[in-house]
XYZ file of C-alpha atoms in Angstrom:
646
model
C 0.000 0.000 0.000
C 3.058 2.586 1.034
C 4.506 1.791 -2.656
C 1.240 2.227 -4.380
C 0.792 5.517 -2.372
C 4.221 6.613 -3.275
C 3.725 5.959 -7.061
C 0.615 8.381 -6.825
C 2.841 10.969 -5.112
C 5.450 10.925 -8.045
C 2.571 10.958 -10.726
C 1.267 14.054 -9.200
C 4.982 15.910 -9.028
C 5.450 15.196 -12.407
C 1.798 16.060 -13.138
C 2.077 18.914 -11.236
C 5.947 19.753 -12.668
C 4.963 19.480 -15.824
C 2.024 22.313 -15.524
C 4.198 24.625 -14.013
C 6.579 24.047 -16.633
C 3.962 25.083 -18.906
C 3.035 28.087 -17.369
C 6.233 29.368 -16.933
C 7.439 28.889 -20.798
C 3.814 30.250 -21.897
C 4.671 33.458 -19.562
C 8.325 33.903 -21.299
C 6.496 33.749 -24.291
C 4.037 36.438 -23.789
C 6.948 38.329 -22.633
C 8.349 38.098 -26.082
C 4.890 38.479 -27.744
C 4.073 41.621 -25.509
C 7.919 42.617 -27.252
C 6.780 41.880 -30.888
C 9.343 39.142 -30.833
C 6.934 37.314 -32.626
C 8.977 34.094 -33.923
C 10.588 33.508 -30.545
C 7.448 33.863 -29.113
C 5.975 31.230 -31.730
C 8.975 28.260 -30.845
C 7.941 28.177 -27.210
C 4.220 28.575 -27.230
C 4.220 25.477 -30.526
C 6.504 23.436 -28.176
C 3.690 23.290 -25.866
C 1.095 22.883 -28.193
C 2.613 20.129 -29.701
C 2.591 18.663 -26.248
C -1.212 18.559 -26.255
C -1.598 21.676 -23.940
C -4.672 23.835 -25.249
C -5.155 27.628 -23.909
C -7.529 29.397 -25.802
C -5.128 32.836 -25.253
C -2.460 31.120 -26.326
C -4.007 29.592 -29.850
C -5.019 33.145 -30.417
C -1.201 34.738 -29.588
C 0.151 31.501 -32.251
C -2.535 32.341 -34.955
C -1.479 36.272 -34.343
C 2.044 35.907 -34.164
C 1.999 34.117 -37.667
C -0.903 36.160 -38.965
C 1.099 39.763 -37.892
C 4.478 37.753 -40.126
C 2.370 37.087 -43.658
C 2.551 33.717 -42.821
C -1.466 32.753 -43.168
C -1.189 29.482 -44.072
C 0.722 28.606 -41.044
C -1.665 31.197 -39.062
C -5.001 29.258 -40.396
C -3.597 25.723 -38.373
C -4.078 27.868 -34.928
C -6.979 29.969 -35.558
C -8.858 26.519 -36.791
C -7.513 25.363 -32.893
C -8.857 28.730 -31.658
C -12.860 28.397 -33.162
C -12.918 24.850 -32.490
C -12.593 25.385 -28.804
C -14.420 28.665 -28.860
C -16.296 30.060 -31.587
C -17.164 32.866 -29.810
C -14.349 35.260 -30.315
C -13.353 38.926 -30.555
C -14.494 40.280 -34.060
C -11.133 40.742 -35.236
C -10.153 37.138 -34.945
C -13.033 36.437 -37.628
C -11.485 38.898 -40.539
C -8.302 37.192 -39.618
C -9.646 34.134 -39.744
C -11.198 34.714 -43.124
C -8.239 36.118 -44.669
C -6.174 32.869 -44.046
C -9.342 30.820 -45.203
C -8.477 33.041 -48.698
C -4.953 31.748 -48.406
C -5.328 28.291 -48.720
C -8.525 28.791 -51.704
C -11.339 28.341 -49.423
C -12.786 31.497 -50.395
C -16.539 29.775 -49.723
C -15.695 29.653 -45.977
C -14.060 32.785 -46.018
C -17.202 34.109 -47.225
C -19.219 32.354 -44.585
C -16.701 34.375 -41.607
C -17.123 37.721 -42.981
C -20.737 37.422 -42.834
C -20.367 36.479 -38.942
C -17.787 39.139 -38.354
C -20.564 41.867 -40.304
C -22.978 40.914 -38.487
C -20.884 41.123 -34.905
C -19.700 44.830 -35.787
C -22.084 46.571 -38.024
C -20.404 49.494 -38.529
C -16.889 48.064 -39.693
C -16.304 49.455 -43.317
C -14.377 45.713 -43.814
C -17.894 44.359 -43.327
C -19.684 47.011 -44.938
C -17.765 46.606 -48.278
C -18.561 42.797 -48.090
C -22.100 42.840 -47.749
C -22.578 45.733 -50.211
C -20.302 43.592 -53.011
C -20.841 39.849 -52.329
C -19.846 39.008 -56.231
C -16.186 40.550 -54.970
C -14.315 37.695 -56.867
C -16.433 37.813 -60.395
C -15.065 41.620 -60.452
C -11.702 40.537 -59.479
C -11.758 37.461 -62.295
C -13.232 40.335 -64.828
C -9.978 42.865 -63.686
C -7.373 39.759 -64.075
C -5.727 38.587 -66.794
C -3.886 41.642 -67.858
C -0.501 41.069 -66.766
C 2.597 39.262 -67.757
C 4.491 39.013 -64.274
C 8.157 37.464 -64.270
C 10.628 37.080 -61.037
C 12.722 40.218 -61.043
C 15.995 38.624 -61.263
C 16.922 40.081 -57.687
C 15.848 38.134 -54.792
C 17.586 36.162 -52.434
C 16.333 33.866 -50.143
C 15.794 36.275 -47.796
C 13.224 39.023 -47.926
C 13.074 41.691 -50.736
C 10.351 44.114 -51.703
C 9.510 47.475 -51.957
C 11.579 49.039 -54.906
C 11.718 52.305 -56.780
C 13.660 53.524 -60.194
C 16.820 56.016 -59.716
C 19.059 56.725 -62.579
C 18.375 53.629 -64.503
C 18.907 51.429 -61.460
C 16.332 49.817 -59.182
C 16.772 50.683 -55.740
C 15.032 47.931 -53.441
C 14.482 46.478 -49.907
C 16.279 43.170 -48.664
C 17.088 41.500 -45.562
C 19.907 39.163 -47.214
C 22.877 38.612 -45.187
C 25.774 40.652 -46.021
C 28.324 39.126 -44.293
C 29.251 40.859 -41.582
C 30.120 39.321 -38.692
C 27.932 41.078 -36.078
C 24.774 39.926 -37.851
C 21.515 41.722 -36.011
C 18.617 40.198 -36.601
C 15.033 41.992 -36.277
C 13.217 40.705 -33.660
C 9.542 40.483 -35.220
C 11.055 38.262 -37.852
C 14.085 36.583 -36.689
C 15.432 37.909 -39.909
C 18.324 39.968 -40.721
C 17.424 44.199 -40.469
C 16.454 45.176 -44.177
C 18.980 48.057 -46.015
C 18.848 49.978 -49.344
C 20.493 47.676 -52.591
C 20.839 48.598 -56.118
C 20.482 47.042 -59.452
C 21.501 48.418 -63.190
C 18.290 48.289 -65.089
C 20.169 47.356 -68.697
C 18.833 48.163 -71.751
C 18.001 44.304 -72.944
C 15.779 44.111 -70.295
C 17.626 42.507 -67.795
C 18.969 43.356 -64.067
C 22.175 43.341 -63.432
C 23.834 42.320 -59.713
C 22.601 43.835 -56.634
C 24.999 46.375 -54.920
C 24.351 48.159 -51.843
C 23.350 51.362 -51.720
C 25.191 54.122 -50.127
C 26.424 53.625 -46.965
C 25.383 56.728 -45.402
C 22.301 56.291 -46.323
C 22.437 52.384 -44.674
C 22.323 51.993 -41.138
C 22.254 48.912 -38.243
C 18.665 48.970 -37.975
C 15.621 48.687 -41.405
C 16.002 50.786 -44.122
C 13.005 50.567 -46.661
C 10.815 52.153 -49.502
C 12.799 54.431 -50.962
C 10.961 57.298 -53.448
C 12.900 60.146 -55.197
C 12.482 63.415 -57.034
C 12.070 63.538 -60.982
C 15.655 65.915 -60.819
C 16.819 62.988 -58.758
C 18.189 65.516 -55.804
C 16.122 64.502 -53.040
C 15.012 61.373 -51.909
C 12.546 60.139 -48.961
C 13.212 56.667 -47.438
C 11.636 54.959 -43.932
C 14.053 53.778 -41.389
C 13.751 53.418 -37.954
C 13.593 55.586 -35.074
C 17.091 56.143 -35.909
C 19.285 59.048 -36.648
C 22.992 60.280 -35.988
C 23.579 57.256 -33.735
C 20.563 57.975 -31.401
C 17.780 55.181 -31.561
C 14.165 56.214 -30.081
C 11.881 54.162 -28.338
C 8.466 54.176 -27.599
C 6.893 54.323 -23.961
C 6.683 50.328 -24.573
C 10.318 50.685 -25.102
C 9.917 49.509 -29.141
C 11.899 51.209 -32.067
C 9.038 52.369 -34.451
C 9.817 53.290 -38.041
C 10.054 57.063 -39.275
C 10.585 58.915 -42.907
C 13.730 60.486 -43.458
C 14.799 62.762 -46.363
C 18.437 62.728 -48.365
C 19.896 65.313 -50.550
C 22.085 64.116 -53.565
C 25.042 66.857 -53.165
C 28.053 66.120 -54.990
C 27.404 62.333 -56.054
C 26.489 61.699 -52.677
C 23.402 61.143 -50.222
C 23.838 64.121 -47.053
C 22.024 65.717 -44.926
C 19.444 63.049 -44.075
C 16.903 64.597 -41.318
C 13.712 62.793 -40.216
C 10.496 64.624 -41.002
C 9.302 66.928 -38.696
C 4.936 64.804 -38.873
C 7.360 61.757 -37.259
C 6.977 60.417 -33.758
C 8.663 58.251 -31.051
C 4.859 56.914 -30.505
C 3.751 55.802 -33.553
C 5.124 54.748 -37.427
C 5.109 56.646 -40.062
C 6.381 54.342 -43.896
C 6.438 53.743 -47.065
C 6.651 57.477 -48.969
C 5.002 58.088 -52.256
C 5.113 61.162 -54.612
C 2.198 63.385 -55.845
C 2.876 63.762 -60.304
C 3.765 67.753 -59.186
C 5.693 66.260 -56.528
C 3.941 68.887 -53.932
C 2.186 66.169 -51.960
C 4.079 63.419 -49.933
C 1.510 60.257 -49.371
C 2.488 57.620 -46.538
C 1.200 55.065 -44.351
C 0.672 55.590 -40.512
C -0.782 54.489 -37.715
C -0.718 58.031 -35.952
C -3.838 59.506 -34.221
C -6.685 59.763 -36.391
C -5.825 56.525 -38.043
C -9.201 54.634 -38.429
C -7.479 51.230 -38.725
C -4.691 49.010 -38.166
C -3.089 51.612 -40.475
C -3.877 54.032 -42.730
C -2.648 56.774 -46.089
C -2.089 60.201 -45.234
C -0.968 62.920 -47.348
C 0.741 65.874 -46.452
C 1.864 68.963 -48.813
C 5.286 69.587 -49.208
C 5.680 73.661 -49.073
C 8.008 75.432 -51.850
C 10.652 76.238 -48.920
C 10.794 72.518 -47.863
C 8.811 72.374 -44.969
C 5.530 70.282 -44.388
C 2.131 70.806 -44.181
C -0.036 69.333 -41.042
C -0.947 65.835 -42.300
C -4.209 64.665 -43.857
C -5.793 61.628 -43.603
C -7.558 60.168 -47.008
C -10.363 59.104 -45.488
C -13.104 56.584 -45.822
C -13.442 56.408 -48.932
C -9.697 55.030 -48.919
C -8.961 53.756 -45.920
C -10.633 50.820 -43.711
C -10.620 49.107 -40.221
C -7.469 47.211 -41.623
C -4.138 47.738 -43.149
C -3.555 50.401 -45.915
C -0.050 50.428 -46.828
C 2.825 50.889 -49.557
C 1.106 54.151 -51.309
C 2.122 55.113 -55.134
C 1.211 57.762 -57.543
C 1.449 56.644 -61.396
C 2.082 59.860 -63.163
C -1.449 58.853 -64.622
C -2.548 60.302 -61.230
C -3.407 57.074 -60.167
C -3.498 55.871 -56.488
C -1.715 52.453 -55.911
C -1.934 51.074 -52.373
C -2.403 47.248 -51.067
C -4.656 46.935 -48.289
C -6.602 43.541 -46.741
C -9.602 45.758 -45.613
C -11.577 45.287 -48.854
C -12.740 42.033 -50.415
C -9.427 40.620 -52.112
C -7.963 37.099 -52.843
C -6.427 37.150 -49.350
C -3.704 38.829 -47.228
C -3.010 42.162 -48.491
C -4.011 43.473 -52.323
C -3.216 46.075 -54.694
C -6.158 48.684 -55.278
C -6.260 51.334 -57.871
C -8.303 54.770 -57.964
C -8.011 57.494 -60.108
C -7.452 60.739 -57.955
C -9.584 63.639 -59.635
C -8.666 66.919 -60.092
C -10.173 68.204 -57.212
C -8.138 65.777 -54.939
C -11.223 62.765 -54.541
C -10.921 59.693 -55.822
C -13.150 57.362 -58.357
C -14.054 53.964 -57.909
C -11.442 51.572 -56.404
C -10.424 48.838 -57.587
C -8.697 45.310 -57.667
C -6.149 45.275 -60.043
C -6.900 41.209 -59.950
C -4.293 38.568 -61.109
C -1.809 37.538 -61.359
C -0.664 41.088 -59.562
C -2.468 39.649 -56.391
C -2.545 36.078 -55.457
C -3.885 34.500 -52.221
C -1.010 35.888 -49.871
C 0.051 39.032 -49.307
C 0.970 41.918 -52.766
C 2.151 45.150 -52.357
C 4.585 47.452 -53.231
C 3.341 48.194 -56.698
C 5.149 50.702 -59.208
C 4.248 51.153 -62.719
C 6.346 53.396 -65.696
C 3.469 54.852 -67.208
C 4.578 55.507 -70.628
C 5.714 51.436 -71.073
C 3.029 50.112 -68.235
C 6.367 48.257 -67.092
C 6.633 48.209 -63.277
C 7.694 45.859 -60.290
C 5.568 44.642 -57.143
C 6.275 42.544 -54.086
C 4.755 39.343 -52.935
C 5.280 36.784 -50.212
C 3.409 33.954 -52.502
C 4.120 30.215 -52.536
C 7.074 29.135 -54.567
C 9.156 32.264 -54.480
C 12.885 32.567 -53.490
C 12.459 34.054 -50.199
C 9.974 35.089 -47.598
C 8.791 38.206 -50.128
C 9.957 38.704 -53.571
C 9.918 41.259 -56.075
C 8.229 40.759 -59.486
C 8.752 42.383 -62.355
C 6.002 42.845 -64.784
C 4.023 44.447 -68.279
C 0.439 45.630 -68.323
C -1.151 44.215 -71.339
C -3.933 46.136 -71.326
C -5.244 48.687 -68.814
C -8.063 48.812 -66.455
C -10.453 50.344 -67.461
C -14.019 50.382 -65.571
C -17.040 51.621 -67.714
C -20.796 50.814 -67.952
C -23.556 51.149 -70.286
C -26.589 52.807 -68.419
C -29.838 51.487 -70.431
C -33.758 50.586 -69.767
C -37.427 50.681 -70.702
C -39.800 53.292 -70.474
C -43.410 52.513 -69.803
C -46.537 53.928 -68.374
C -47.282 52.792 -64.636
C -50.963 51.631 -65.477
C -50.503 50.263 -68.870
C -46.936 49.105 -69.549
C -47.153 51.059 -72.602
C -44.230 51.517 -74.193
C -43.113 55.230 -74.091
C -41.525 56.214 -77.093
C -39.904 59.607 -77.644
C -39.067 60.025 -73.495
C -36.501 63.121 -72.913
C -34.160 61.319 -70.215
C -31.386 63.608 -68.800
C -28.154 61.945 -67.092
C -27.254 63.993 -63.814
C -23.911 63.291 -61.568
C -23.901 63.069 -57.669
C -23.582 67.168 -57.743
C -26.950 67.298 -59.946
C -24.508 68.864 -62.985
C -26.331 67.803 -66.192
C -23.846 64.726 -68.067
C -25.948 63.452 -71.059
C -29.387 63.625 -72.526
C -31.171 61.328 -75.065
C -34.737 60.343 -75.987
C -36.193 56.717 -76.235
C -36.352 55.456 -79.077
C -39.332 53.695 -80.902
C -39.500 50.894 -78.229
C -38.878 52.663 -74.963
C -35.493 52.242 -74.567
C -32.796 54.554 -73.854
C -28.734 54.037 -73.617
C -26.111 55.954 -71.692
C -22.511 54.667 -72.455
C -18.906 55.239 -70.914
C -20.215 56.209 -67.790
C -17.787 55.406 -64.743
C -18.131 52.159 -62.818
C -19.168 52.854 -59.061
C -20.517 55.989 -59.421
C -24.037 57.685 -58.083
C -26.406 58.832 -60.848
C -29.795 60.491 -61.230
C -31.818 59.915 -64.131
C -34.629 62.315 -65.182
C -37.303 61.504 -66.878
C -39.901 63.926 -68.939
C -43.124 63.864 -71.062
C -45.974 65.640 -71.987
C -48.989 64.311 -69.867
C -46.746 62.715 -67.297
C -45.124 63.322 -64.547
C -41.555 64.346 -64.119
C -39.427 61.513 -62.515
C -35.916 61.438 -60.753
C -34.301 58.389 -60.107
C -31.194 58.058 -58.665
C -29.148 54.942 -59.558
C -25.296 53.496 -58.792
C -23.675 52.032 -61.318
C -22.019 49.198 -60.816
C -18.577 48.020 -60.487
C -17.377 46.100 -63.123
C -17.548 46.052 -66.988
C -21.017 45.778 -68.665
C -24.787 47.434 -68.718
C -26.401 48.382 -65.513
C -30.378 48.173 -66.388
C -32.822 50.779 -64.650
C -36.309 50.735 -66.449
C -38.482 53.365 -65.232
C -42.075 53.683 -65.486
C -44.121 57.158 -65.420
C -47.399 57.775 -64.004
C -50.171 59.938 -65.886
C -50.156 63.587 -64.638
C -53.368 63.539 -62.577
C -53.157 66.864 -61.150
C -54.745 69.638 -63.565
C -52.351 72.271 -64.726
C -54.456 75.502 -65.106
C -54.082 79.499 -64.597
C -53.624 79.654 -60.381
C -51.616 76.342 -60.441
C -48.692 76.789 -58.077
C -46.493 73.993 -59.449
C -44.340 73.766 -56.484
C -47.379 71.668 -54.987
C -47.647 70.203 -57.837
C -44.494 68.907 -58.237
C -43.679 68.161 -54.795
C -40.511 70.684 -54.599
C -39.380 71.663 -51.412
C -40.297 75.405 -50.216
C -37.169 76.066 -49.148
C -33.637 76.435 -51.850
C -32.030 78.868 -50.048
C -30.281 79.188 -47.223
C -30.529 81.165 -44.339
C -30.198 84.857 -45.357
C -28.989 84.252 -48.880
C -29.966 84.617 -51.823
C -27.748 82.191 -53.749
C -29.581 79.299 -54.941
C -28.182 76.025 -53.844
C -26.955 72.933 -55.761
C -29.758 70.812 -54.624
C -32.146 73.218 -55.258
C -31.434 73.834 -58.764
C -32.220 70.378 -59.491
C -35.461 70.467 -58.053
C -35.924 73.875 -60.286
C -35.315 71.969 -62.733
C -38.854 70.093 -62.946
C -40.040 73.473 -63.274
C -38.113 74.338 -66.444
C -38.743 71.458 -68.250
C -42.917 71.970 -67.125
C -42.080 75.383 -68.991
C -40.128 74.071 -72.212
C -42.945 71.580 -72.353
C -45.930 73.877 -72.707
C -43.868 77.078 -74.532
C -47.490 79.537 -73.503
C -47.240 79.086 -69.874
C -46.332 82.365 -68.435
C -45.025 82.214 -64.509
C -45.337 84.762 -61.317
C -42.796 83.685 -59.440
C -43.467 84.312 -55.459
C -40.713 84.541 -52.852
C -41.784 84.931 -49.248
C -39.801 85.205 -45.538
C -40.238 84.062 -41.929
C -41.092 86.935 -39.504
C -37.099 86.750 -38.388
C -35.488 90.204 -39.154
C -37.123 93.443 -39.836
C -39.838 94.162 -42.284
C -38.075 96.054 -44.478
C -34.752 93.587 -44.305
C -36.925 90.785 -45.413
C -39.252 92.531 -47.990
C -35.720 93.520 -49.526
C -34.372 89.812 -48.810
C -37.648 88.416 -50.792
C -37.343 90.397 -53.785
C -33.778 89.358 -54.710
C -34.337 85.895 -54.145
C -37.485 85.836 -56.789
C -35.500 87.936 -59.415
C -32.287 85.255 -58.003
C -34.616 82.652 -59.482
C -36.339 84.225 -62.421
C -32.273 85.075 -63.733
C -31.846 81.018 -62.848
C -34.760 80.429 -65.003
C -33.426 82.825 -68.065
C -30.280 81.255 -67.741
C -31.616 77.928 -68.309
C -33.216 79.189 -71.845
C -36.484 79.702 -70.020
C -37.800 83.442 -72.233
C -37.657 86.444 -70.018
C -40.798 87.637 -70.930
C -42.779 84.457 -70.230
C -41.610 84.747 -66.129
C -42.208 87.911 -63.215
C -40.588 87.937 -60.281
C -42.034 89.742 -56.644
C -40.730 89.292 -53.120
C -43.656 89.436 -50.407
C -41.619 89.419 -47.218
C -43.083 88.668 -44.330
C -46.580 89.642 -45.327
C -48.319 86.621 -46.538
C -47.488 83.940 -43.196
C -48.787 80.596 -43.504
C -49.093 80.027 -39.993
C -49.233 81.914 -36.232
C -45.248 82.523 -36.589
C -45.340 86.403 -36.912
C -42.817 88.997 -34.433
C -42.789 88.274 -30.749
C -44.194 84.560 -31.360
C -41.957 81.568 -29.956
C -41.615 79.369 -32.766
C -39.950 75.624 -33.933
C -37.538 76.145 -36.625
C -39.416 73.872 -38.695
C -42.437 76.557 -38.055
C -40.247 79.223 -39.371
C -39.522 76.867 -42.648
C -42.680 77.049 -43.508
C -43.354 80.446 -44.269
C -39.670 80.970 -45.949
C -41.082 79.243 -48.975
C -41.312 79.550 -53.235
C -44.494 80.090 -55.278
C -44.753 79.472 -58.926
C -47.867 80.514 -59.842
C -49.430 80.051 -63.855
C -50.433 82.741 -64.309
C -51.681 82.295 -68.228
C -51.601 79.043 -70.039
């Protein structure tokens, strides 16, 4: 019995050994996960996964540690651990999840995450963009294809990426091991610190050996993401925190990354200085070039980021110094990772991000950036540009569509490789805007329809008439982009309808079907009843009418183009607010304000009057020393448009 009892005893020290062995290796490695020390931190915690141990904190920390490396494949083995011992998990874990569902093909499961993780955060613009384009991979499959992508010639079997053209020589990112024999090695990796190479770009095409670049310029610690000047003086570069042999930390005691600018003075790279938007507490990366070169883009995760990280911009002044930073907003950036910005001297906006539906891991986008600074629809440049693992660091020549990008997909040389490649044909996003007009009652076809194309702003793009069947066609309009369509016939009613188009190539149908005009038009008719416009197009003391407004104003021109013998009194009126005389005065230049909008708009002078009434003619009990809603107030500051002969 004493030796049976004694057995038990040494099963539970060793039971109890082993645990605490456990513990204490899972607590060194959330030391070095805490660090960022990410593949250290993988070795132990695997070690005692392998050994059957399951912690549902540490199959997240594995699956994050991998995930935060571009490794997704190996990421997807211990988030599968993580939902099969709890599915109910943090809504970031499901994106992540999905996006290393993409990396293996399983794009059908993916799918089946994201709609879990849109329906845990509503508001997410990662979710948003999902539900609102479900057929994400037909648009992808109809932007692929238009590529011929080759291995640059370049890589090592180390890590190389994010390269840029100087002097007929590609300058480039890579970790490769130079030799030395104090080799540092970046802790988030386990790889060697990345520094600035070169590369003859020869005339047959090819790339001749890499060189480093200058030393100055090269430092202990990761150089990347170099961009330069068109006069090839200047060039912008990220490092990190590191300058004249100081290295900054944050308050978590980790060496973030910065932008730093070079002059070229005398065949040399001198007087590098950080810029002055950088901070110990956050990174600032990957620098990018505006065609007039007045506008530095970049990645950051500064305050005011809405993601994991996001594109700012920030104008470059014509005495060197900066601008505050802007961020680009929602309508580039998401919840996740926007990164590795580029301008095409096409003014186009490269940038990979894995916050909108892609093939997995990060993708390149592309959106044409206006002239007013917004941008058009964005897009997925497709394959084979982006494959099911991470693709960034896109650069195109314009004039020959020849350009490079970077990828950490299966079957390259290293751990990311650069690609060279040719654009075969460009992307180009348009659609055909067509449908059938019929009446509401009959479905009579309604041939002979004047339908007029408006933009977002209400500014007038196209107008046609249906033809003999109904139909009517608007081509080469822009994919993604918001619409109104107006419709207009004699003995109907005038119709807006506003309409998206979508994104991808083809026809996006809208038939529209008019009702009868039931309300009599006659001498007394005040046609802003009649056509339901709102009574109010200006705003508060002005007399300018606004954008909006002239659209609805519109329905009143084409009333008056339809039936040339109407005549118009056209009626402005106040709220008691302000004196008498200050609103009588008020009144009468916003009726002649809209009788010169009418004239304008080839409506005859002679057909139209115009007379302000002040505050005279109140609809309701809102007259001086009465308290008042400001919706009470709207009433009376209203329009009339009174027939006046017919």
């Amino acid at each position: 019995m004493k030796t049976k009892n004694l057995n038990y005893t040494i099963l539970f020290i060793l039971f109890f050994l082993n645990i605490f062995a456990q513990k204490t290796a899972i607590n060194n490695a959330n030391e070095k996960y805490e660090k960022y020390e990410y593949v250290d931190a993988i070795k132990v915690y695997e070690s005692v996964a392998n050994k059957g141990y399951k912690d549902e904190k540490m199959f997240q920390r594995l699956g994050n540690s991998y995930y935060f490396n571009g490794e997704l494949i190996k990421a997807l083995k211990w988030y599968d651990e993580l939902f099969l011992m709890n599915e109910q998990q943090e809504p970031e874990y499901y994106y992540r999840y999905s996006q290393c569902l993409k990396s293996v093909g399983n794009y059908s499961k993916a799918d089946i995450i994201l709609e879990k993780f849109s329906k845990k955060i509503t508001n997410d613009q990662r979710g948003i963009l999902f539900e609102t384009n479900k057929d994400y991979l037909e648009e992808i499959k109809s932007n692929s294809g238009r590529f011929e992508i080759a291995d640059a010639g370049i890589n090592s079997k180390y890590s190389d990426y994010g390269s840029a053209v100087f002097n007929d020589k590609l300058v480039f990112t890579s970790a490769r091991d130079t030799g030395g024999i104090a080799k540092k090695n970046f802790k988030w990796t386990n790889k060697s610190f990345t520094n600035l190479y070169t590369a003859e770009l020869k005339a047959d095409g090819s790339i001749g050996n890499p060189e480093r670049f200058q030393k100055k310029v090269n430092t202990k610690f990761n150089e990347s993401t170099p961009v330069f000047t068109k006069d090839g003086k200047t060039m912008y570069f990220t490092r990190n925190n590191f300058l004249d042999g100081k290295r900054g930390r944050d308050l978590k005691k980790i060496t973030l990354l910065k932008l730093y600018k070079a002059r070229f003075i005398d065949g040399e790279w001198k007087n590098i200085q950080e810029l002055p938007f950088n901070s110990n507490q956050y990174s600032v990366a990957h620098p990018a070039l505006s065609v007039d070169e007045k506008m530095l883009y970049f990645a950051s995760d500064m305050p005011g980021t809405l993601g994991q990280s996001d594109l700012f911009k920030v104008s470059i002044n014509d005495n060197g110094t900066f601008g505050k930073p802007e961020n680009l907003g929602a309508t580039i950036n998401t919840e996740g990772r926007e990164t590795f910005p580029f301008i095409s001297n096409d003014n186009e906006l490269y940038f990979a991000t894995d916050g909108r539906p892609g093939l997995g891991g990060l993708d390149v986008f592309v959106s044409k950036i206006d002239n007013d600074g917004t941008f058009e629809a964005i897009q997925n440049v497709g394959e084979p540009i982006n494959s099911k693992q991470d693709d960034f660091g896109y650069t195109i020549n314009s004039k020959n569509r020849n350009g490079f990008f970077s990828s950490n997909r299966e079957n390259g040389q290293g751990f990311d490789d650069i690609y060279r490649f040719t654009e075969t044909r460009k992307l180009t996003c348009e659609q055909e805007l067509t449908g059938t007009i019929t009446d509401s009652e009959t479905n009579e076809i309604l041939s002979n329809t004047k339908v007029a194309l408006f933009d977002e702003n209400f500014q007038p793009v196209a107008e046609v008439v249906s033809d003999e069947k109904g139909n009517y066609i608007f081509s080469n309009l822009k994919c993604g982009k918001n619409y109104f369509v107006r419709t207009s016939k004699t003995d109907y009613e005038n119709k807006e309808t506003p309409v998206t188009i979508k994104r991808l190539d083809g026809k996006t149908t809208l038939p529209i079907q008019l009702e009868k005009r039931v309300k009599p038009i006659m001498v007394g008719t005040d046609l802003a009843k009649t056509l339901d416009i709102p009574i109010v197009y200006f705003d508060l003391d002005k007399t300018t009418i606004k954008k909006e407004s002239a659209f609805e104003l519109e329905k009143i021109a084409q009333i008056l183009k339809q039936y040339p013998n109407i005549k118009l009194d056209i009626r402005s009126h106040t709220d008691s607010r302000q004196t008498v005389k200050y609103n009588q005065i008020l009144s009468d230049k916003r009726a002649k304000a809209t009788m010169n909008w009418f004239i304008e708009n080839g409506v005859d002078s002679i057909r139209l009057t115009a007379k302000g009434y002040g505050e005279s003619q109140l609809i309701n009990q809102c007259s001086d020393g009465v308290k008042c809603s400001e919706e009470e107030h709207k009433l009376n500051r209203r329009s009339e448009f009174v027939i006046t002969n017919l």
